[in-house]
Coordinates of N, CA and C and ligand atoms in Angstrom, one line a residue:
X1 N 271.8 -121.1 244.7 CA 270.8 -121.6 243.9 C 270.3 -120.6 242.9
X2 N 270.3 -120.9 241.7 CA 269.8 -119.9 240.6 C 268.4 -119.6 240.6
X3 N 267.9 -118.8 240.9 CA 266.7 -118.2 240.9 C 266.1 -118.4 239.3
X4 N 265.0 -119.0 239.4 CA 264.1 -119.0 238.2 C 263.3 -118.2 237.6
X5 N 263.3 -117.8 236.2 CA 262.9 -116.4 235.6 C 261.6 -116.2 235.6
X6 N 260.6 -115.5 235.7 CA 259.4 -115.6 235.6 C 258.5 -115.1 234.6
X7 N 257.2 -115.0 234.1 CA 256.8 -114.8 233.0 C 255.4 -114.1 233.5
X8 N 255.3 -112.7 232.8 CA 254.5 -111.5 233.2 C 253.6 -111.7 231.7
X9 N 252.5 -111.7 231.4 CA 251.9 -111.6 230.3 C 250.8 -110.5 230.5
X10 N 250.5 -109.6 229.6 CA 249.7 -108.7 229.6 C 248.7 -108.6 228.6
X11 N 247.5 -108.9 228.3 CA 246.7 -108.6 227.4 C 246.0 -107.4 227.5
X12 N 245.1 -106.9 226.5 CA 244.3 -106.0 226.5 C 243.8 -105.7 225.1
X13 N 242.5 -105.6 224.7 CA 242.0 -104.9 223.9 C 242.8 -103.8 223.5
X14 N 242.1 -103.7 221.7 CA 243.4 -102.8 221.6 C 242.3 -101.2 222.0
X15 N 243.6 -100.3 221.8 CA 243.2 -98.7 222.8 C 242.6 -98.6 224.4
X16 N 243.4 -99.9 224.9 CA 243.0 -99.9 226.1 C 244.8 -99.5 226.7
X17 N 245.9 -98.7 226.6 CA 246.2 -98.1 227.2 C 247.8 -99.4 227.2
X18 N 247.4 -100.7 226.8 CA 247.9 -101.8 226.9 C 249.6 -101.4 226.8
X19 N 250.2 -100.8 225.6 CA 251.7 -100.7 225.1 C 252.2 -99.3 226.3
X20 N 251.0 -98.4 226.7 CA 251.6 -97.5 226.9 C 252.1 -97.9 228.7
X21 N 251.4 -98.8 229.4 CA 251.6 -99.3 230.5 C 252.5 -99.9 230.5
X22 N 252.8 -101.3 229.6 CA 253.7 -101.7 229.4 C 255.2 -100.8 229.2
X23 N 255.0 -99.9 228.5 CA 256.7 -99.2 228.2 C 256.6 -98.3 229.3
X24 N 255.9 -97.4 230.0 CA 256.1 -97.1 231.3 C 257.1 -97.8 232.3
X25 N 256.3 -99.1 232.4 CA 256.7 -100.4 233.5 C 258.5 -100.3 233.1
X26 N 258.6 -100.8 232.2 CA 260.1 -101.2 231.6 C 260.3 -100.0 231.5
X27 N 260.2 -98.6 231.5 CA 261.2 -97.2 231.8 C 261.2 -97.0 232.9
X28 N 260.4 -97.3 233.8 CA 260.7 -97.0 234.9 C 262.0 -97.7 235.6
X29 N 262.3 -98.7 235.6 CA 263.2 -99.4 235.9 C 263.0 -99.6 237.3
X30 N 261.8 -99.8 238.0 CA 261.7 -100.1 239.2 C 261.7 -101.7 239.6
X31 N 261.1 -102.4 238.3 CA 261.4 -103.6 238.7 C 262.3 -104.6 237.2
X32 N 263.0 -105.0 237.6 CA 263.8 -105.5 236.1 C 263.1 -106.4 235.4
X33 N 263.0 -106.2 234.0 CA 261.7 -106.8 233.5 C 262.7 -107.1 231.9
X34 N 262.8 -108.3 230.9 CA 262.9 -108.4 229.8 C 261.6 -108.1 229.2
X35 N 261.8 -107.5 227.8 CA 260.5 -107.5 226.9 C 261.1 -108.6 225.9
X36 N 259.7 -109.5 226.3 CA 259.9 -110.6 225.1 C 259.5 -110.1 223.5
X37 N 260.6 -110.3 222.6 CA 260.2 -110.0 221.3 C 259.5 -111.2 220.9
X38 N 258.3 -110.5 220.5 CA 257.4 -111.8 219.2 C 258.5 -111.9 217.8
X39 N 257.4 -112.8 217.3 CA 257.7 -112.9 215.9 C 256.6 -112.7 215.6
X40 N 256.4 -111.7 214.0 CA 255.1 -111.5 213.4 C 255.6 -111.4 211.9
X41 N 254.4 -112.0 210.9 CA 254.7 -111.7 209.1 C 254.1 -110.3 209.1
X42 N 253.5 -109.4 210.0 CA 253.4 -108.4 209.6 C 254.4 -107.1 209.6
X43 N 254.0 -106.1 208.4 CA 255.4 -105.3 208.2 C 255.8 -104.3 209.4
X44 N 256.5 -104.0 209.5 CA 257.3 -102.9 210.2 C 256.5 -102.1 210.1
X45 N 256.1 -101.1 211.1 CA 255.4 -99.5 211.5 C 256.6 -98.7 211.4
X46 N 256.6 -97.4 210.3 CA 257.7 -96.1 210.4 C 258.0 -96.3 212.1
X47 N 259.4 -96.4 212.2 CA 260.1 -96.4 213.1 C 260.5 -98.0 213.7
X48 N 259.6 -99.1 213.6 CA 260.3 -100.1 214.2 C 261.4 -101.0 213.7
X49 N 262.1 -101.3 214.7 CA 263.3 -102.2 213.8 C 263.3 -103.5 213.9
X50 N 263.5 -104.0 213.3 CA 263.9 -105.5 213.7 C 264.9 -105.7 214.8
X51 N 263.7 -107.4 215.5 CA 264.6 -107.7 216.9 C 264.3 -107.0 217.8
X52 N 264.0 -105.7 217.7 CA 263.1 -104.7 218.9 C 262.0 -104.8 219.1
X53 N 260.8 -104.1 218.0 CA 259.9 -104.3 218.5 C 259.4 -105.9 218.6
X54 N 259.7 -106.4 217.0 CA 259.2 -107.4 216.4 C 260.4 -108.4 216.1
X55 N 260.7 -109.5 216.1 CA 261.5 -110.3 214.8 C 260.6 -110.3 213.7
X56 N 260.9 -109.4 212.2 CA 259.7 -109.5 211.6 C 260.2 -110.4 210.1
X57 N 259.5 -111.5 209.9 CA 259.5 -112.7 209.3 C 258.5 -112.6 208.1
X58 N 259.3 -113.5 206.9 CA 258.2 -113.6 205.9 C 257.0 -114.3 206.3
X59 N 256.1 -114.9 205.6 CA 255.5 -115.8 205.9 C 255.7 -117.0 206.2
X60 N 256.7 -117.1 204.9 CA 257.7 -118.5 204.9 C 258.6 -119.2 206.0
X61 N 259.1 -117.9 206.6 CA 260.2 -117.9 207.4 C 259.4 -118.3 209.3
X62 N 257.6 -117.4 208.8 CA 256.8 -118.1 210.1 C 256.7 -119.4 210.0
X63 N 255.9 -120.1 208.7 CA 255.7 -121.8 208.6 C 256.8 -122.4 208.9
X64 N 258.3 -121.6 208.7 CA 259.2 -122.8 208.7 C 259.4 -122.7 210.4
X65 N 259.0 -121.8 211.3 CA 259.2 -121.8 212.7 C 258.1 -122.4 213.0
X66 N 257.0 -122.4 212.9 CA 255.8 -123.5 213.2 C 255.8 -124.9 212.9
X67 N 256.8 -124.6 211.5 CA 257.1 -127.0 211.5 C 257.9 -127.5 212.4
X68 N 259.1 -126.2 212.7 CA 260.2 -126.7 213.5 C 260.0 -126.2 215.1
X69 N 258.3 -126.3 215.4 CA 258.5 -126.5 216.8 C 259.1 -125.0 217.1
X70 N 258.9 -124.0 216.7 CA 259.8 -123.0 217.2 C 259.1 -121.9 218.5
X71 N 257.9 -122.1 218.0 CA 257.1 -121.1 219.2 C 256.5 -121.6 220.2
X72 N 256.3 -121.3 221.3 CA 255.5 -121.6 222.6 C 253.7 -121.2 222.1
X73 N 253.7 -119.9 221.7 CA 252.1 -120.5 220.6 C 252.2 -119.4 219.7
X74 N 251.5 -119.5 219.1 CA 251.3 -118.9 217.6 C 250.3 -118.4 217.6
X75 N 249.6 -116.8 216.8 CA 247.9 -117.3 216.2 C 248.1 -116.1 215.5
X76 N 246.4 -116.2 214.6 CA 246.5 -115.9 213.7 C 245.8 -114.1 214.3
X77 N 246.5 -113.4 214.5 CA 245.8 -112.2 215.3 C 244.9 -111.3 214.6
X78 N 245.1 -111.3 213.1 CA 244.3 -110.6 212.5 C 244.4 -111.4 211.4
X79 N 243.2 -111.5 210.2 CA 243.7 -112.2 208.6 C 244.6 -112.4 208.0
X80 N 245.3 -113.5 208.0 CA 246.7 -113.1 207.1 C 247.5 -112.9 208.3
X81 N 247.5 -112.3 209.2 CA 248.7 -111.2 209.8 C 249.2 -112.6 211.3
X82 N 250.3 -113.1 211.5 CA 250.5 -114.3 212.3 C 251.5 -113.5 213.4
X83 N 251.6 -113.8 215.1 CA 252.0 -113.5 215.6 C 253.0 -114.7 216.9
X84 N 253.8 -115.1 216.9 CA 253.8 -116.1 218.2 C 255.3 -115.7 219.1
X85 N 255.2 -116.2 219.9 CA 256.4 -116.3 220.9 C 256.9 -117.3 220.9
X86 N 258.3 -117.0 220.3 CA 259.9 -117.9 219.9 C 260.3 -118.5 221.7
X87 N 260.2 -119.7 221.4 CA 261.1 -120.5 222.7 C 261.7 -120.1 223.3
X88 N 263.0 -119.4 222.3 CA 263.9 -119.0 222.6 C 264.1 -118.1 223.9
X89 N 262.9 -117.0 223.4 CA 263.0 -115.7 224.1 C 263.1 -115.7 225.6
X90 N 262.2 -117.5 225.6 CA 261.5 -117.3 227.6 C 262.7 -118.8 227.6
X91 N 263.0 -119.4 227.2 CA 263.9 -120.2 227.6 C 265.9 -119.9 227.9
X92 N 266.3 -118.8 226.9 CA 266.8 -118.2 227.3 C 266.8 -117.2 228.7
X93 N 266.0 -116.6 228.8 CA 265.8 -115.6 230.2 C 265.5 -116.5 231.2
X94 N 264.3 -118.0 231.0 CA 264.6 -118.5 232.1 C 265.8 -119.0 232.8
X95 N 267.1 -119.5 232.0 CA 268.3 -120.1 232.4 C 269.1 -118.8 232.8
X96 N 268.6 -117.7 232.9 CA 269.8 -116.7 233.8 C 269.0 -115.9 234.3
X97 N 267.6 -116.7 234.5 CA 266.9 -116.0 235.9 C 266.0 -114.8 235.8
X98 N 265.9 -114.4 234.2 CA 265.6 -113.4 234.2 C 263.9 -113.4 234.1
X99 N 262.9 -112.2 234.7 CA 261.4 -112.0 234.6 C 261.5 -111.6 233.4
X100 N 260.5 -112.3 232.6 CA 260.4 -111.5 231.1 C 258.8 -111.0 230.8
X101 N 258.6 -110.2 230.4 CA 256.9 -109.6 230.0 C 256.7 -109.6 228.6
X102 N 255.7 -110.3 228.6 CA 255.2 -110.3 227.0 C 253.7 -110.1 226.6
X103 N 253.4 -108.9 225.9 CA 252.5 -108.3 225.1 C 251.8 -109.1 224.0
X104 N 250.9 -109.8 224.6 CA 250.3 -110.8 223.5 C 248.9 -110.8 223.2
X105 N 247.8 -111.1 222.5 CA 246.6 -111.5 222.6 C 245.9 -112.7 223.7
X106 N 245.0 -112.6 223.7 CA 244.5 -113.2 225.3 C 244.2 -114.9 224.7
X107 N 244.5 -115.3 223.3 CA 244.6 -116.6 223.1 C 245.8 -117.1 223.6
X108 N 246.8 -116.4 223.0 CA 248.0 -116.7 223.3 C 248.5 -116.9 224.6
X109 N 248.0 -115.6 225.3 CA 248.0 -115.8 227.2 C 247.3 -117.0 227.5
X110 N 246.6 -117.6 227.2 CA 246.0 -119.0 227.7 C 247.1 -120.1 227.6
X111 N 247.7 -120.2 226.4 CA 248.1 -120.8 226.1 C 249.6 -121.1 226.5
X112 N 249.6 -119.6 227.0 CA 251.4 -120.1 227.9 C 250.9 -120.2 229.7
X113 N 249.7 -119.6 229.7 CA 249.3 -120.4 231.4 C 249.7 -122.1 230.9
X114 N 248.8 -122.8 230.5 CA 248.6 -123.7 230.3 C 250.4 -124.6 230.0
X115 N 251.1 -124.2 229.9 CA 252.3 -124.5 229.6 C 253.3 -124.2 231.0
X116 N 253.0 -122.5 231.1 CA 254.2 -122.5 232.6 C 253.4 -122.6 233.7
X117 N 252.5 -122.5 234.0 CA 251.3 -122.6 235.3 C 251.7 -121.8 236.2
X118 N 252.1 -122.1 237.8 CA 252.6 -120.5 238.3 C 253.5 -120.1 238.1
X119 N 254.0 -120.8 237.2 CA 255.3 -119.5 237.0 C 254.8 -118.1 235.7
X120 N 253.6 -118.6 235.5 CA 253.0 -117.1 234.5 C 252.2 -116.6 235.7
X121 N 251.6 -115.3 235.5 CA 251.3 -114.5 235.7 C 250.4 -113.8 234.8
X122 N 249.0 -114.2 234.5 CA 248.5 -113.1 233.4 C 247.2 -112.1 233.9
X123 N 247.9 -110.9 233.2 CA 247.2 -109.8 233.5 C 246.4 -109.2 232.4
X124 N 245.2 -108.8 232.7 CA 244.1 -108.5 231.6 C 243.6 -107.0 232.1
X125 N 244.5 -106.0 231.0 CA 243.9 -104.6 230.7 C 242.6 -104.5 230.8
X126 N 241.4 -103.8 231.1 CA 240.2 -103.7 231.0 C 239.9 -102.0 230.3
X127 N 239.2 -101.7 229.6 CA 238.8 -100.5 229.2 C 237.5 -99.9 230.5
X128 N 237.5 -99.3 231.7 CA 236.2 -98.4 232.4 C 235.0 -99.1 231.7
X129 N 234.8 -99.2 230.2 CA 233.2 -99.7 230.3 C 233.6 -99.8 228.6
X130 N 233.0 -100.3 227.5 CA 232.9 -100.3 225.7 C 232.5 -99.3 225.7
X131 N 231.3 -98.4 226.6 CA 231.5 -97.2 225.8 C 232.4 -96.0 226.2
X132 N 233.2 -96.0 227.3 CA 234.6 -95.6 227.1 C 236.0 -95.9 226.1
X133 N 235.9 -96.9 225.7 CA 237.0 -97.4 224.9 C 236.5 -96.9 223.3
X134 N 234.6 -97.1 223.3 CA 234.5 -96.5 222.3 C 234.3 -95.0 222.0
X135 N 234.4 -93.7 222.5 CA 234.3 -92.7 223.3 C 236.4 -92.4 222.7
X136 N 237.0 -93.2 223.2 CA 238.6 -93.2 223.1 C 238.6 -93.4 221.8
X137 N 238.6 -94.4 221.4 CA 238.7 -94.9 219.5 C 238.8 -93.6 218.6
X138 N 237.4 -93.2 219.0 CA 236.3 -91.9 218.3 C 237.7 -90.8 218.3
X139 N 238.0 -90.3 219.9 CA 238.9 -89.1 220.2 C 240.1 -89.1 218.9
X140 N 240.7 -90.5 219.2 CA 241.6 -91.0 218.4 C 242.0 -90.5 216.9
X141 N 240.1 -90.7 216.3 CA 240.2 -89.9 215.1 C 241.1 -90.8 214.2
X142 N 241.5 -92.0 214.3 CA 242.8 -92.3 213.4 C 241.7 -94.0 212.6
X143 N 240.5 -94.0 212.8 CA 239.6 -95.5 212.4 C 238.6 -94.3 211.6
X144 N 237.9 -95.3 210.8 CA 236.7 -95.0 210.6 C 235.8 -95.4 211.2
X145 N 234.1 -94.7 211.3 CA 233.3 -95.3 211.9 C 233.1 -97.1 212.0
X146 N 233.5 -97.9 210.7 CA 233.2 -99.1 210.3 C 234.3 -99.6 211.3
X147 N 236.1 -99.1 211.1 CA 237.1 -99.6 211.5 C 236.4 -99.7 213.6
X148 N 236.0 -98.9 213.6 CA 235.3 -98.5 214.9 C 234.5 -99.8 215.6
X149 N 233.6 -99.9 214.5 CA 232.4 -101.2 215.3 C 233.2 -102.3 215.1
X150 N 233.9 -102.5 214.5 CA 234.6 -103.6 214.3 C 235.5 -104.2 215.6
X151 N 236.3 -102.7 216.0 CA 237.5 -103.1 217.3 C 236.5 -102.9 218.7
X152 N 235.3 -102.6 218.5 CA 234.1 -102.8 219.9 C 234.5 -104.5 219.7
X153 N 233.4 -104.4 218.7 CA 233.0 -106.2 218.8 C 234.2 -107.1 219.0
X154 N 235.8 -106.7 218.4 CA 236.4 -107.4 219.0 C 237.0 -107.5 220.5
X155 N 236.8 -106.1 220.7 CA 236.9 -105.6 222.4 C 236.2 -106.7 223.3
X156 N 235.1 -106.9 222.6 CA 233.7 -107.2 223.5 C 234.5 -109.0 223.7
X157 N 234.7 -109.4 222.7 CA 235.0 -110.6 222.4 C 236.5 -110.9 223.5
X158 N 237.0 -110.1 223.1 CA 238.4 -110.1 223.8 C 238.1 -110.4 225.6
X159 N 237.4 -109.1 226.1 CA 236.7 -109.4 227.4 C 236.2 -110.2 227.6
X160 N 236.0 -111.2 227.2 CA 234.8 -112.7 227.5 C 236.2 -113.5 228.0
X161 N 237.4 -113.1 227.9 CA 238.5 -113.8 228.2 C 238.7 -113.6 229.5
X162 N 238.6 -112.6 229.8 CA 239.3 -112.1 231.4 C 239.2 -112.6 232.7
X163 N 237.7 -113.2 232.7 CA 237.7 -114.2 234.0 C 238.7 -115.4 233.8
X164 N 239.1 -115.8 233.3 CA 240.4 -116.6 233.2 C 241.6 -116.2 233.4
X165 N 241.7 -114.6 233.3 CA 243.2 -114.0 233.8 C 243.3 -114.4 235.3
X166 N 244.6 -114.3 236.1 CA 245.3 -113.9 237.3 C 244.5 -112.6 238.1
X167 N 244.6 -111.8 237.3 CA 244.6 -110.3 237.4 C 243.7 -109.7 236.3
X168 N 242.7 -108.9 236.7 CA 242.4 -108.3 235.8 C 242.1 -106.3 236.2
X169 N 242.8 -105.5 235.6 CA 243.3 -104.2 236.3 C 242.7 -103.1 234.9
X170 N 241.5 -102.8 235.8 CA 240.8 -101.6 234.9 C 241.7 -100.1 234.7
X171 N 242.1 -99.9 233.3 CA 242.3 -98.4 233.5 C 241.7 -97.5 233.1
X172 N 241.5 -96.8 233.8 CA 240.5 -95.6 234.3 C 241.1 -94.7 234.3
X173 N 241.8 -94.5 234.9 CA 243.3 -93.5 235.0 C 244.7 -94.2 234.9
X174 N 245.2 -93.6 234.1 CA 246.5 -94.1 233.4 C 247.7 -94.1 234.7
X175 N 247.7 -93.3 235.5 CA 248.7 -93.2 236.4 C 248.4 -94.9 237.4
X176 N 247.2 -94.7 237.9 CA 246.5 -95.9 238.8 C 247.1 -97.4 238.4
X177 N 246.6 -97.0 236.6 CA 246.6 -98.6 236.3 C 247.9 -99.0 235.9
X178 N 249.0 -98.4 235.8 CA 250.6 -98.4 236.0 C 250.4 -98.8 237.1
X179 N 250.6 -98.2 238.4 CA 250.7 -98.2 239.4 C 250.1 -99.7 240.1
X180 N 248.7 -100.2 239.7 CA 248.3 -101.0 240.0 C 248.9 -102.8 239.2
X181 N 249.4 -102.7 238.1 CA 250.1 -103.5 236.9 C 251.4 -103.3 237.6
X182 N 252.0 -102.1 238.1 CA 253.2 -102.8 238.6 C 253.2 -103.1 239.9
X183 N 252.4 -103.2 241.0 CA 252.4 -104.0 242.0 C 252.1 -104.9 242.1
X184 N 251.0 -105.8 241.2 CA 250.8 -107.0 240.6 C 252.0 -107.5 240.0
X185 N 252.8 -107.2 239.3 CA 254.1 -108.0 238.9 C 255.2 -107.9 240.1
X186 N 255.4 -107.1 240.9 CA 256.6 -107.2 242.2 C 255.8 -108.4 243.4
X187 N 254.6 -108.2 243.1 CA 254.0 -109.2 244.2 C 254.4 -111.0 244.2
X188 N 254.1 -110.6 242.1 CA 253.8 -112.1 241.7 C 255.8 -112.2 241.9
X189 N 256.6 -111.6 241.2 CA 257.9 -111.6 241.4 C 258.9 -112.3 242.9
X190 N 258.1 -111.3 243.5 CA 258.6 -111.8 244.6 C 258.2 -113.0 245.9
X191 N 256.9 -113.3 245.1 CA 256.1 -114.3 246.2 C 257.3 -115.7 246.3
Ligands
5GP201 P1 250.4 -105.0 216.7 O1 250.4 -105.5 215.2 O2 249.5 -103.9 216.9 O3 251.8 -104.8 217.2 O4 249.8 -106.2 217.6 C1 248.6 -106.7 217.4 C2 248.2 -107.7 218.5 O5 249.1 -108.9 218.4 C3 248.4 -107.2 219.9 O6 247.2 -107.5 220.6 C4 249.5 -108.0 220.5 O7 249.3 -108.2 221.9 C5 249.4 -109.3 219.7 N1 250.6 -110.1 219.7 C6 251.9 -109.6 219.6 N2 252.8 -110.5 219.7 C7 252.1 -111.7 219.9 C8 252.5 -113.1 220.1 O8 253.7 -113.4 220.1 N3 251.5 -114.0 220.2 C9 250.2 -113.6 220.2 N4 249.3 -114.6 220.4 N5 249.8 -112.4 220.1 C10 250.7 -111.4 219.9

């Protein structure tokens, strides 16, 4: 009997540790994990390629996947800037069994519970407390004060989601919250 693929979703506020846990997980190779590529109209960051990090699409080329039914959900993640998960990506991996993880916003995590039920799994990054995340931002050095209050309030916002996650796994310490995100996915994997 073919074993059925499963679906790992991760949210988090951003500078909550989110990408770095994630590419940990998948280098480690302790548990075999696909990374679902989004689709997004936003541009490429020095160094990303297309199909890797991102499939990265005009705008045009998003509306024409949104009339044709192409994504599982869509949103609008920042002004202008559109991000969703292609059918493809989880319907292919489901037909050859494969667990796939996908790095999305915590609308979008709702929205694929609400579609696979237990067969998702969603886990919600937590920052120690807002004023550690904002304490991190600051370290960062790379926002301005304004860029600053802005990713609180949406932090703050973001967190009003989490009692709705599966899982929700504070990092505090970077090694832990690895450690704790990946026994939460071999549990849910294997149950
Ligand atoms: P970035 O532009 O920094 O790569 O990503 C910005 C935000 O978009 C992140 O919070 C990321 O989780 C979210 N995101 C990436 N792909 C998707 C997607 O397919 N759907 C949704 N809803 N959010 C996504």
């Amino acid at each position: 009997m073919n074993k059925k693929g499963k679906i790992i979703v991760i949210s988090a506020p951003s500078g909550c540790g989110k990408s770095t846990i994630i590419n940990s997980i998948l280098g480690s190779g302790e548990i075999q994990l696909r990374f679902s590529v989004s689709a997004t109209n936003r541009a490429p960051r020095p160094g990303e390629e297309d199909g890797v990090q991102y499939h990265f699409f005009t705008t045009e080329e998003f509306r024409d996947a949104i009339a044709s039914d192409a994504f599982v959900e869509w949103e609008q993640v920042y002004p202008g800037r559109y991000y969703g998960t292609l059918r493809r990506e989880l319907s292919d991996a489901a037909t050859r069994g494969e667990n796939t993880i996908l790095d999305i916003d915590v609308k979008g995590a709702l929205k694929v519970k609400q579609q696979f039920g237990d067969d998702a799994l969603l886990i919600f990054i937590m920052p120690p407390s807002v004023e550690a995340l904002r304490q991190r931002l600051i370290k960062r050095g790379t926002d301005s004060a304004e860029v600053i209050a802005e990713r609180i309030g949406k932090a703050e916002y973001e967190m009003s989601f989490a009692p709705q996650f599966d899982r929700v796994i504070v990092n505090d310490d970077l090694p832990v919250a690895v450690a704790a995100t990946e026994s939460a996915i071999s549990d849910f994997i294997n149950k």
